[in-house]
Amino acid sequence: EVQLVESGGGLVQPGGSLRLSCKASGFTFSKYAMSWARQAPGKGLEWVSSISGSSDITYYADSVKGRFTISRDNSKNIVYMQMNSLGAEETAVYYCSKRSTTRGGIDDYWGQGTLVTVSS
Amino acid sequence: EIVLTQSPATLSLSPGDRATLSCGASQSISSSYLAWFQLKPGLAPRLLIYDASNRATGIPDRFSGSGSGTDFTLTISRLEPEDFAVYYCQQYQDSPRTFGQGTKLEIK
Protein backbone atom coordinates (compact mmCIF):
# COMPACT_ATOMS: atom_id res chain seq x y z
CA GLU A 1 0.00 0.00 0.00
CA VAL A 2 1.33 3.39 -1.01
CA GLN A 3 1.73 5.74 1.94
CA LEU A 4 2.96 9.31 2.01
CA VAL A 5 3.40 11.05 5.36
CA GLU A 6 4.30 14.73 5.49
CA SER A 7 5.90 16.43 8.47
CA GLY A 8 7.73 19.59 9.39
CA GLY A 9 4.89 22.07 9.27
CA GLY A 10 4.29 24.61 11.98
CA LEU A 11 4.29 28.29 12.86
CA VAL A 12 6.99 30.45 11.30
CA GLN A 13 7.44 34.21 11.23
CA PRO A 14 7.25 36.17 7.98
CA GLY A 15 10.61 36.02 6.26
CA GLY A 16 11.47 32.78 8.03
CA SER A 17 12.33 29.32 6.78
CA LEU A 18 10.96 25.84 7.18
CA ARG A 19 11.83 22.41 5.80
CA LEU A 20 9.06 19.96 5.03
CA SER A 21 9.59 16.21 4.72
CA CYS A 22 7.53 13.51 3.07
CA LYS A 23 8.27 9.90 3.98
CA ALA A 24 7.17 7.40 1.32
CA SER A 25 6.50 3.68 1.56
CA GLY A 26 4.80 0.92 -0.41
CA PHE A 27 6.54 1.52 -3.74
CA THR A 28 10.04 1.70 -5.24
CA PHE A 29 10.64 5.32 -4.35
CA SER A 30 13.59 6.04 -6.64
CA LYS A 31 11.61 5.12 -9.74
CA TYR A 32 9.02 7.85 -9.34
CA ALA A 33 8.96 11.60 -9.60
CA MET A 34 7.49 13.38 -6.58
CA SER A 35 5.68 16.67 -6.18
CA TRP A 36 4.50 19.22 -3.64
CA ALA A 37 1.25 21.17 -3.83
CA ARG A 38 -0.51 23.44 -1.36
CA GLN A 39 -3.93 24.68 -0.41
CA ALA A 40 -4.33 28.00 1.36
CA PRO A 41 -7.32 28.42 3.70
CA GLY A 42 -10.49 28.80 1.68
CA LYS A 43 -8.60 28.56 -1.58
CA GLY A 44 -7.98 25.94 -4.24
CA LEU A 45 -5.03 23.68 -4.84
CA GLU A 46 -1.78 25.03 -6.26
CA TRP A 47 1.06 22.94 -7.64
CA VAL A 48 4.39 24.07 -6.13
CA SER A 49 7.26 21.87 -7.28
CA SER A 50 8.29 18.51 -8.72
CA ILE A 51 11.47 16.43 -8.81
CA SER A 52 12.45 13.46 -10.98
CA GLY A 53 13.32 10.08 -9.49
CA SER A 54 17.04 10.65 -9.89
CA SER A 55 16.89 14.32 -8.81
CA ASP A 56 18.31 15.51 -12.15
CA ILE A 57 15.19 17.47 -13.08
CA THR A 58 13.30 19.90 -10.86
CA TYR A 59 10.39 22.22 -11.61
CA TYR A 60 8.98 25.13 -9.62
CA ALA A 61 5.94 27.37 -9.78
CA ASP A 62 6.91 30.95 -10.59
CA SER A 63 5.56 32.03 -7.20
CA VAL A 64 8.21 30.05 -5.31
CA LYS A 65 11.14 29.99 -7.75
CA GLY A 66 14.36 31.12 -6.06
CA ARG A 67 12.94 30.69 -2.56
CA PHE A 68 11.89 27.03 -2.38
CA THR A 69 14.14 24.04 -3.06
CA ILE A 70 12.90 20.50 -3.60
CA SER A 71 15.23 17.58 -2.99
CA ARG A 72 15.08 13.88 -2.18
CA ASP A 73 17.05 11.16 -0.44
CA ASN A 74 16.35 7.88 -2.20
CA SER A 75 18.20 5.92 0.50
CA LYS A 76 15.66 7.14 3.06
CA ASN A 77 12.57 7.34 0.78
CA ILE A 78 12.08 11.00 1.69
CA VAL A 79 11.36 14.07 -0.40
CA TYR A 80 12.02 17.50 1.09
CA MET A 81 10.87 21.04 0.48
CA GLN A 82 13.12 23.77 1.84
CA MET A 83 11.10 26.99 2.06
CA ASN A 84 12.83 30.33 2.59
CA SER A 85 11.59 33.93 2.79
CA LEU A 86 8.09 32.83 3.62
CA GLY A 87 5.21 35.28 3.32
CA ALA A 88 1.82 35.28 5.05
CA GLU A 89 0.17 34.31 1.76
CA GLU A 90 2.00 31.00 1.92
CA THR A 91 0.04 29.83 4.91
CA ALA A 92 -1.40 26.57 3.62
CA VAL A 93 -1.63 22.84 3.94
CA TYR A 94 1.27 21.38 1.97
CA TYR A 95 0.79 18.01 0.30
CA CYS A 96 3.30 15.69 -1.28
CA SER A 97 2.33 13.35 -4.06
CA LYS A 98 3.74 10.51 -6.12
CA ARG A 99 3.76 10.90 -9.88
CA SER A 100 2.70 7.90 -11.92
CA THR A 101 4.65 6.60 -14.88
CA THR A 102 1.64 6.70 -17.19
CA ARG A 103 1.95 8.74 -20.35
CA GLY A 104 0.76 12.00 -18.83
CA GLY A 105 2.28 11.48 -15.40
CA ILE A 106 -0.69 12.09 -13.14
CA ASP A 107 -0.07 12.51 -9.41
CA ASP A 108 -1.86 9.38 -8.29
CA TYR A 109 -1.21 9.17 -4.54
CA TRP A 110 -1.15 12.00 -2.04
CA GLY A 111 -0.36 12.45 1.63
CA GLN A 112 -2.67 14.00 4.21
CA GLY A 113 -0.67 17.20 4.30
CA THR A 114 1.14 19.31 6.86
CA LEU A 115 0.00 22.79 7.90
CA VAL A 116 2.35 25.73 7.53
CA THR A 117 1.30 28.95 9.24
CA VAL A 118 3.25 32.11 8.47
CA SER A 119 2.43 34.72 11.06
CA SER A 120 4.06 37.03 13.56
CA GLU B 1 -1.05 29.02 -18.20
CA ILE B 2 -4.26 27.06 -18.65
CA VAL B 3 -7.06 28.41 -16.47
CA LEU B 4 -9.71 25.92 -15.39
CA THR B 5 -13.18 27.12 -14.43
CA GLN B 6 -15.43 24.78 -12.49
CA SER B 7 -19.21 25.04 -12.21
CA PRO B 8 -21.24 25.21 -10.18
CA ALA B 9 -19.31 26.46 -7.18
CA THR B 10 -21.73 24.62 -4.90
CA LEU B 11 -24.07 21.76 -5.72
CA SER B 12 -26.79 20.78 -3.24
CA LEU B 13 -28.14 17.28 -3.79
CA SER B 14 -29.49 14.31 -1.87
CA PRO B 15 -28.12 10.78 -1.54
CA GLY B 16 -29.23 8.75 -4.54
CA ASP B 17 -29.23 11.80 -6.85
CA ARG B 18 -27.07 12.14 -9.94
CA ALA B 19 -24.34 14.80 -9.78
CA THR B 20 -22.85 16.53 -12.80
CA LEU B 21 -19.78 18.72 -12.29
CA SER B 22 -18.23 20.77 -15.08
CA CYS B 23 -14.71 21.95 -15.79
CA GLY B 24 -13.93 24.38 -18.60
CA ALA B 25 -10.45 25.14 -19.87
CA SER B 26 -9.16 28.47 -21.23
CA GLN B 27 -7.42 26.58 -24.05
CA SER B 28 -7.73 23.14 -25.52
CA ILE B 29 -6.44 20.19 -23.51
CA SER B 30 -5.93 18.23 -26.68
CA SER B 31 -4.10 15.43 -24.89
CA SER B 32 -7.06 14.82 -22.56
CA TYR B 33 -4.64 15.12 -19.65
CA LEU B 34 -7.42 16.15 -17.29
CA ALA B 35 -7.97 14.65 -13.84
CA TRP B 36 -10.55 14.88 -11.07
CA PHE B 37 -9.74 14.79 -7.36
CA GLN B 38 -11.90 14.51 -4.25
CA LEU B 39 -10.90 16.43 -1.12
CA LYS B 40 -12.21 15.98 2.38
CA PRO B 41 -10.92 17.89 5.42
CA GLY B 42 -7.99 16.19 7.09
CA LEU B 43 -7.69 13.49 4.43
CA ALA B 44 -5.36 12.96 1.51
CA PRO B 45 -6.63 14.19 -1.85
CA ARG B 46 -8.02 11.23 -3.75
CA LEU B 47 -7.50 10.76 -7.48
CA LEU B 48 -10.80 9.74 -9.06
CA ILE B 49 -10.35 10.14 -12.82
CA TYR B 50 -7.28 10.60 -15.01
CA ASP B 51 -6.84 11.12 -18.76
CA ALA B 52 -10.36 12.62 -18.70
CA SER B 53 -12.21 9.32 -18.51
CA ASN B 54 -10.14 6.62 -16.81
CA ARG B 55 -11.10 5.63 -13.28
CA ALA B 56 -8.22 5.43 -10.86
CA THR B 57 -7.49 2.26 -8.89
CA GLY B 58 -10.25 1.39 -6.45
CA ILE B 59 -12.69 4.09 -7.57
CA PRO B 60 -16.32 2.89 -7.71
CA ASP B 61 -17.96 2.79 -11.13
CA ARG B 62 -20.56 5.35 -10.09
CA PHE B 63 -17.81 7.90 -10.84
CA SER B 64 -17.25 8.64 -14.52
CA GLY B 65 -15.43 11.30 -16.49
CA SER B 66 -16.03 12.56 -19.99
CA GLY B 67 -15.21 15.40 -22.32
CA SER B 68 -12.47 16.66 -24.59
CA GLY B 69 -10.90 19.89 -25.77
CA THR B 70 -12.10 22.60 -23.41
CA ASP B 71 -15.13 20.99 -21.76
CA PHE B 72 -14.98 18.18 -19.25
CA THR B 73 -17.50 16.58 -16.90
CA LEU B 74 -17.42 14.46 -13.78
CA THR B 75 -20.59 12.48 -13.20
CA ILE B 76 -21.52 10.64 -10.03
CA SER B 77 -24.42 8.42 -10.99
CA ARG B 78 -25.99 7.79 -7.58
CA LEU B 79 -24.66 9.78 -4.66
CA GLU B 80 -23.57 7.94 -1.55
CA PRO B 81 -23.23 9.76 1.80
CA GLU B 82 -19.43 9.56 1.57
CA ASP B 83 -19.42 11.40 -1.78
CA PHE B 84 -20.22 14.78 -0.26
CA ALA B 85 -16.91 16.62 -0.52
CA VAL B 86 -15.08 19.18 -2.64
CA TYR B 87 -14.05 18.18 -6.17
CA TYR B 88 -11.22 19.68 -8.20
CA CYS B 89 -10.26 19.25 -11.82
CA GLN B 90 -6.59 19.48 -12.82
CA GLN B 91 -4.85 19.72 -16.17
CA TYR B 92 -1.42 18.16 -16.59
CA GLN B 93 -0.88 18.87 -20.27
CA ASP B 94 1.03 22.09 -19.75
CA SER B 95 3.36 23.41 -17.08
CA PRO B 96 2.43 24.71 -14.62
CA ARG B 97 -0.15 22.11 -13.78
CA THR B 98 -3.26 24.00 -12.77
CA PHE B 99 -6.41 23.24 -10.81
CA GLY B 100 -9.93 24.58 -10.99
CA GLN B 101 -11.30 26.48 -8.02
CA GLY B 102 -13.40 23.52 -6.89
CA THR B 103 -17.03 22.46 -6.63
CA LYS B 104 -18.45 21.80 -3.18
CA LEU B 105 -20.96 18.95 -3.25
CA GLU B 106 -23.19 19.35 -0.20
CA ILE B 107 -26.15 17.48 1.21
CA LYS B 108 -29.47 19.11 0.42
mmCIF file of C-alpha atoms in Angstrom:
data_model
loop_
_atom_site.group_PDB
_atom_site.id
_atom_site.type_symbol
_atom_site.label_atom_id
_atom_site.label_comp_id
_atom_site.label_asym_id
_atom_site.label_seq_id
_atom_site.Cartn_x
_atom_site.Cartn_y
_atom_site.Cartn_z
ATOM 1 C CA GLU A 1 0.000 0.000 0.000
ATOM 2 C CA VAL A 2 1.329 3.393 -1.010
ATOM 3 C CA GLN A 3 1.732 5.737 1.942
ATOM 4 C CA LEU A 4 2.962 9.311 2.012
ATOM 5 C CA VAL A 5 3.396 11.052 5.358
ATOM 6 C CA GLU A 6 4.303 14.733 5.487
ATOM 7 C CA SER A 7 5.898 16.431 8.466
ATOM 8 C CA GLY A 8 7.727 19.590 9.388
ATOM 9 C CA GLY A 9 4.886 22.068 9.270
ATOM 10 C CA GLY A 10 4.292 24.606 11.979
ATOM 11 C CA LEU A 11 4.285 28.289 12.858
ATOM 12 C CA VAL A 12 6.985 30.448 11.298
ATOM 13 C CA GLN A 13 7.436 34.211 11.228
ATOM 14 C CA PRO A 14 7.254 36.168 7.984
ATOM 15 C CA GLY A 15 10.613 36.019 6.259
ATOM 16 C CA GLY A 16 11.469 32.783 8.029
ATOM 17 C CA SER A 17 12.333 29.322 6.781
ATOM 18 C CA LEU A 18 10.958 25.835 7.175
ATOM 19 C CA ARG A 19 11.828 22.407 5.799
ATOM 20 C CA LEU A 20 9.063 19.957 5.030
ATOM 21 C CA SER A 21 9.591 16.212 4.717
ATOM 22 C CA CYS A 22 7.533 13.506 3.073
ATOM 23 C CA LYS A 23 8.266 9.895 3.980
ATOM 24 C CA ALA A 24 7.175 7.397 1.323
ATOM 25 C CA SER A 25 6.499 3.679 1.555
ATOM 26 C CA GLY A 26 4.797 0.924 -0.406
ATOM 27 C CA PHE A 27 6.544 1.523 -3.736
ATOM 28 C CA THR A 28 10.042 1.697 -5.235
ATOM 29 C CA PHE A 29 10.643 5.322 -4.354
ATOM 30 C CA SER A 30 13.595 6.037 -6.638
ATOM 31 C CA LYS A 31 11.613 5.118 -9.740
ATOM 32 C CA TYR A 32 9.023 7.849 -9.340
ATOM 33 C CA ALA A 33 8.955 11.602 -9.600
ATOM 34 C CA MET A 34 7.489 13.385 -6.580
ATOM 35 C CA SER A 35 5.678 16.673 -6.176
ATOM 36 C CA TRP A 36 4.503 19.217 -3.636
ATOM 37 C CA ALA A 37 1.252 21.165 -3.835
ATOM 38 C CA ARG A 38 -0.510 23.443 -1.360
ATOM 39 C CA GLN A 39 -3.935 24.684 -0.413
ATOM 40 C CA ALA A 40 -4.327 28.004 1.360
ATOM 41 C CA PRO A 41 -7.319 28.421 3.703
ATOM 42 C CA GLY A 42 -10.494 28.804 1.684
ATOM 43 C CA LYS A 43 -8.600 28.561 -1.577
ATOM 44 C CA GLY A 44 -7.977 25.942 -4.242
ATOM 45 C CA LEU A 45 -5.032 23.681 -4.840
ATOM 46 C CA GLU A 46 -1.781 25.030 -6.264
ATOM 47 C CA TRP A 47 1.062 22.941 -7.643
ATOM 48 C CA VAL A 48 4.388 24.072 -6.131
ATOM 49 C CA SER A 49 7.265 21.871 -7.284
ATOM 50 C CA SER A 50 8.286 18.509 -8.715
ATOM 51 C CA ILE A 51 11.472 16.425 -8.809
ATOM 52 C CA SER A 52 12.453 13.465 -10.977
ATOM 53 C CA GLY A 53 13.316 10.079 -9.494
ATOM 54 C CA SER A 54 17.040 10.650 -9.887
ATOM 55 C CA SER A 55 16.886 14.321 -8.814
ATOM 56 C CA ASP A 56 18.310 15.505 -12.147
ATOM 57 C CA ILE A 57 15.186 17.473 -13.079
ATOM 58 C CA THR A 58 13.302 19.897 -10.864
ATOM 59 C CA TYR A 59 10.391 22.220 -11.606
ATOM 60 C CA TYR A 60 8.979 25.128 -9.619
ATOM 61 C CA ALA A 61 5.945 27.367 -9.778
ATOM 62 C CA ASP A 62 6.910 30.949 -10.592
ATOM 63 C CA SER A 63 5.555 32.027 -7.199
ATOM 64 C CA VAL A 64 8.213 30.052 -5.307
ATOM 65 C CA LYS A 65 11.143 29.992 -7.752
ATOM 66 C CA GLY A 66 14.361 31.118 -6.062
ATOM 67 C CA ARG A 67 12.944 30.688 -2.559
ATOM 68 C CA PHE A 68 11.890 27.028 -2.380
ATOM 69 C CA THR A 69 14.143 24.044 -3.064
ATOM 70 C CA ILE A 70 12.903 20.503 -3.604
ATOM 71 C CA SER A 71 15.227 17.582 -2.990
ATOM 72 C CA ARG A 72 15.081 13.884 -2.180
ATOM 73 C CA ASP A 73 17.046 11.160 -0.439
ATOM 74 C CA ASN A 74 16.353 7.877 -2.204
ATOM 75 C CA SER A 75 18.198 5.917 0.499
ATOM 76 C CA LYS A 76 15.659 7.135 3.055
ATOM 77 C CA ASN A 77 12.571 7.336 0.784
ATOM 78 C CA ILE A 78 12.081 10.996 1.693
ATOM 79 C CA VAL A 79 11.364 14.072 -0.398
ATOM 80 C CA TYR A 80 12.021 17.497 1.089
ATOM 81 C CA MET A 81 10.874 21.042 0.479
ATOM 82 C CA GLN A 82 13.117 23.771 1.842
ATOM 83 C CA MET A 83 11.095 26.991 2.055
ATOM 84 C CA ASN A 84 12.829 30.334 2.591
ATOM 85 C CA SER A 85 11.594 33.927 2.793
ATOM 86 C CA LEU A 86 8.090 32.834 3.619
ATOM 87 C CA GLY A 87 5.207 35.282 3.323
ATOM 88 C CA ALA A 88 1.819 35.276 5.048
ATOM 89 C CA GLU A 89 0.172 34.313 1.764
ATOM 90 C CA GLU A 90 1.998 31.003 1.916
ATOM 91 C CA THR A 91 0.037 29.833 4.911
ATOM 92 C CA ALA A 92 -1.399 26.574 3.621
ATOM 93 C CA VAL A 93 -1.628 22.838 3.937
ATOM 94 C CA TYR A 94 1.267 21.380 1.970
ATOM 95 C CA TYR A 95 0.787 18.011 0.302
ATOM 96 C CA CYS A 96 3.303 15.692 -1.278
ATOM 97 C CA SER A 97 2.331 13.346 -4.059
ATOM 98 C CA LYS A 98 3.737 10.513 -6.116
ATOM 99 C CA ARG A 99 3.761 10.904 -9.883
ATOM 100 C CA SER A 100 2.696 7.899 -11.919
ATOM 101 C CA THR A 101 4.646 6.604 -14.877
ATOM 102 C CA THR A 102 1.638 6.696 -17.190
ATOM 103 C CA ARG A 103 1.950 8.737 -20.351
ATOM 104 C CA GLY A 104 0.761 11.998 -18.825
ATOM 105 C CA GLY A 105 2.283 11.475 -15.401
ATOM 106 C CA ILE A 106 -0.687 12.090 -13.141
ATOM 107 C CA ASP A 107 -0.068 12.513 -9.409
ATOM 108 C CA ASP A 108 -1.863 9.384 -8.291
ATOM 109 C CA TYR A 109 -1.214 9.174 -4.543
ATOM 110 C CA TRP A 110 -1.145 12.000 -2.036
ATOM 111 C CA GLY A 111 -0.361 12.447 1.625
ATOM 112 C CA GLN A 112 -2.668 14.004 4.211
ATOM 113 C CA GLY A 113 -0.669 17.198 4.300
ATOM 114 C CA THR A 114 1.138 19.315 6.856
ATOM 115 C CA LEU A 115 0.003 22.787 7.896
ATOM 116 C CA VAL A 116 2.355 25.727 7.526
ATOM 117 C CA THR A 117 1.304 28.952 9.237
ATOM 118 C CA VAL A 118 3.253 32.112 8.465
ATOM 119 C CA SER A 119 2.435 34.717 11.060
ATOM 120 C CA SER A 120 4.062 37.034 13.565
ATOM 121 C CA GLU B 1 -1.051 29.020 -18.203
ATOM 122 C CA ILE B 2 -4.262 27.060 -18.655
ATOM 123 C CA VAL B 3 -7.064 28.407 -16.473
ATOM 124 C CA LEU B 4 -9.706 25.916 -15.391
ATOM 125 C CA THR B 5 -13.179 27.121 -14.427
ATOM 126 C CA GLN B 6 -15.431 24.781 -12.488
ATOM 127 C CA SER B 7 -19.208 25.038 -12.209
ATOM 128 C CA PRO B 8 -21.237 25.205 -10.183
ATOM 129 C CA ALA B 9 -19.305 26.456 -7.181
ATOM 130 C CA THR B 10 -21.734 24.620 -4.895
ATOM 131 C CA LEU B 11 -24.073 21.756 -5.722
ATOM 132 C CA SER B 12 -26.793 20.780 -3.243
ATOM 133 C CA LEU B 13 -28.142 17.281 -3.790
ATOM 134 C CA SER B 14 -29.493 14.313 -1.872
ATOM 135 C CA PRO B 15 -28.116 10.776 -1.539
ATOM 136 C CA GLY B 16 -29.234 8.755 -4.539
ATOM 137 C CA ASP B 17 -29.233 11.796 -6.855
ATOM 138 C CA ARG B 18 -27.075 12.140 -9.943
ATOM 139 C CA ALA B 19 -24.336 14.797 -9.784
ATOM 140 C CA THR B 20 -22.853 16.532 -12.803
ATOM 141 C CA LEU B 21 -19.781 18.722 -12.289
ATOM 142 C CA SER B 22 -18.231 20.774 -15.083
ATOM 143 C CA CYS B 23 -14.709 21.948 -15.793
ATOM 144 C CA GLY B 24 -13.932 24.385 -18.596
ATOM 145 C CA ALA B 25 -10.449 25.143 -19.867
ATOM 146 C CA SER B 26 -9.159 28.466 -21.226
ATOM 147 C CA GLN B 27 -7.422 26.579 -24.051
ATOM 148 C CA SER B 28 -7.732 23.138 -25.520
ATOM 149 C CA ILE B 29 -6.445 20.194 -23.514
ATOM 150 C CA SER B 30 -5.933 18.228 -26.685
ATOM 151 C CA SER B 31 -4.102 15.431 -24.895
ATOM 152 C CA SER B 32 -7.060 14.817 -22.557
ATOM 153 C CA TYR B 33 -4.637 15.117 -19.648
ATOM 154 C CA LEU B 34 -7.417 16.149 -17.295
ATOM 155 C CA ALA B 35 -7.970 14.654 -13.840
ATOM 156 C CA TRP B 36 -10.551 14.885 -11.074
ATOM 157 C CA PHE B 37 -9.739 14.787 -7.361
ATOM 158 C CA GLN B 38 -11.902 14.506 -4.250
ATOM 159 C CA LEU B 39 -10.899 16.433 -1.123
ATOM 160 C CA LYS B 40 -12.208 15.976 2.376
ATOM 161 C CA PRO B 41 -10.920 17.891 5.423
ATOM 162 C CA GLY B 42 -7.986 16.187 7.088
ATOM 163 C CA LEU B 43 -7.686 13.488 4.434
ATOM 164 C CA ALA B 44 -5.364 12.965 1.514
ATOM 165 C CA PRO B 45 -6.632 14.190 -1.855
ATOM 166 C CA ARG B 46 -8.016 11.227 -3.751
ATOM 167 C CA LEU B 47 -7.499 10.760 -7.480
ATOM 168 C CA LEU B 48 -10.802 9.739 -9.059
ATOM 169 C CA ILE B 49 -10.352 10.136 -12.816
ATOM 170 C CA TYR B 50 -7.275 10.600 -15.014
ATOM 171 C CA ASP B 51 -6.839 11.122 -18.761
ATOM 172 C CA ALA B 52 -10.356 12.621 -18.703
ATOM 173 C CA SER B 53 -12.207 9.321 -18.514
ATOM 174 C CA ASN B 54 -10.140 6.617 -16.814
ATOM 175 C CA ARG B 55 -11.097 5.635 -13.276
ATOM 176 C CA ALA B 56 -8.220 5.428 -10.859
ATOM 177 C CA THR B 57 -7.487 2.265 -8.895
ATOM 178 C CA GLY B 58 -10.251 1.389 -6.446
ATOM 179 C CA ILE B 59 -12.689 4.086 -7.570
ATOM 180 C CA PRO B 60 -16.315 2.891 -7.714
ATOM 181 C CA ASP B 61 -17.957 2.787 -11.132
ATOM 182 C CA ARG B 62 -20.565 5.352 -10.087
ATOM 183 C CA PHE B 63 -17.811 7.904 -10.839
ATOM 184 C CA SER B 64 -17.255 8.641 -14.519
ATOM 185 C CA GLY B 65 -15.428 11.298 -16.491
ATOM 186 C CA SER B 66 -16.032 12.559 -19.987
ATOM 187 C CA GLY B 67 -15.209 15.402 -22.319
ATOM 188 C CA SER B 68 -12.474 16.662 -24.585
ATOM 189 C CA GLY B 69 -10.898 19.891 -25.774
ATOM 190 C CA THR B 70 -12.104 22.605 -23.414
ATOM 191 C CA ASP B 71 -15.132 20.994 -21.761
ATOM 192 C CA PHE B 72 -14.976 18.176 -19.249
ATOM 193 C CA THR B 73 -17.497 16.583 -16.903
ATOM 194 C CA LEU B 74 -17.415 14.456 -13.777
ATOM 195 C CA THR B 75 -20.594 12.476 -13.196
ATOM 196 C CA ILE B 76 -21.524 10.636 -10.025
ATOM 197 C CA SER B 77 -24.424 8.416 -10.992
ATOM 198 C CA ARG B 78 -25.993 7.789 -7.583
ATOM 199 C CA LEU B 79 -24.658 9.778 -4.664
ATOM 200 C CA GLU B 80 -23.572 7.936 -1.549
ATOM 201 C CA PRO B 81 -23.232 9.763 1.803
ATOM 202 C CA GLU B 82 -19.431 9.557 1.571
ATOM 203 C CA ASP B 83 -19.417 11.398 -1.784
ATOM 204 C CA PHE B 84 -20.221 14.785 -0.260
ATOM 205 C CA ALA B 85 -16.914 16.623 -0.521
ATOM 206 C CA VAL B 86 -15.078 19.181 -2.642
ATOM 207 C CA TYR B 87 -14.048 18.181 -6.167
ATOM 208 C CA TYR B 88 -11.224 19.685 -8.204
ATOM 209 C CA CYS B 89 -10.258 19.247 -11.816
ATOM 210 C CA GLN B 90 -6.587 19.483 -12.825
ATOM 211 C CA GLN B 91 -4.849 19.724 -16.168
ATOM 212 C CA TYR B 92 -1.416 18.155 -16.588
ATOM 213 C CA GLN B 93 -0.879 18.871 -20.266
ATOM 214 C CA ASP B 94 1.035 22.092 -19.745
ATOM 215 C CA SER B 95 3.358 23.408 -17.084
ATOM 216 C CA PRO B 96 2.432 24.711 -14.621
ATOM 217 C CA ARG B 97 -0.152 22.108 -13.780
ATOM 218 C CA THR B 98 -3.263 23.998 -12.765
ATOM 219 C CA PHE B 99 -6.412 23.239 -10.808
ATOM 220 C CA GLY B 100 -9.933 24.578 -10.986
ATOM 221 C CA GLN B 101 -11.296 26.478 -8.020
ATOM 222 C CA GLY B 102 -13.397 23.516 -6.888
ATOM 223 C CA THR B 103 -17.033 22.455 -6.630
ATOM 224 C CA LYS B 104 -18.453 21.799 -3.183
ATOM 225 C CA LEU B 105 -20.962 18.953 -3.245
ATOM 226 C CA GLU B 106 -23.187 19.355 -0.199
ATOM 227 C CA ILE B 107 -26.148 17.479 1.213
ATOM 228 C CA LYS B 108 -29.473 19.111 0.424
#
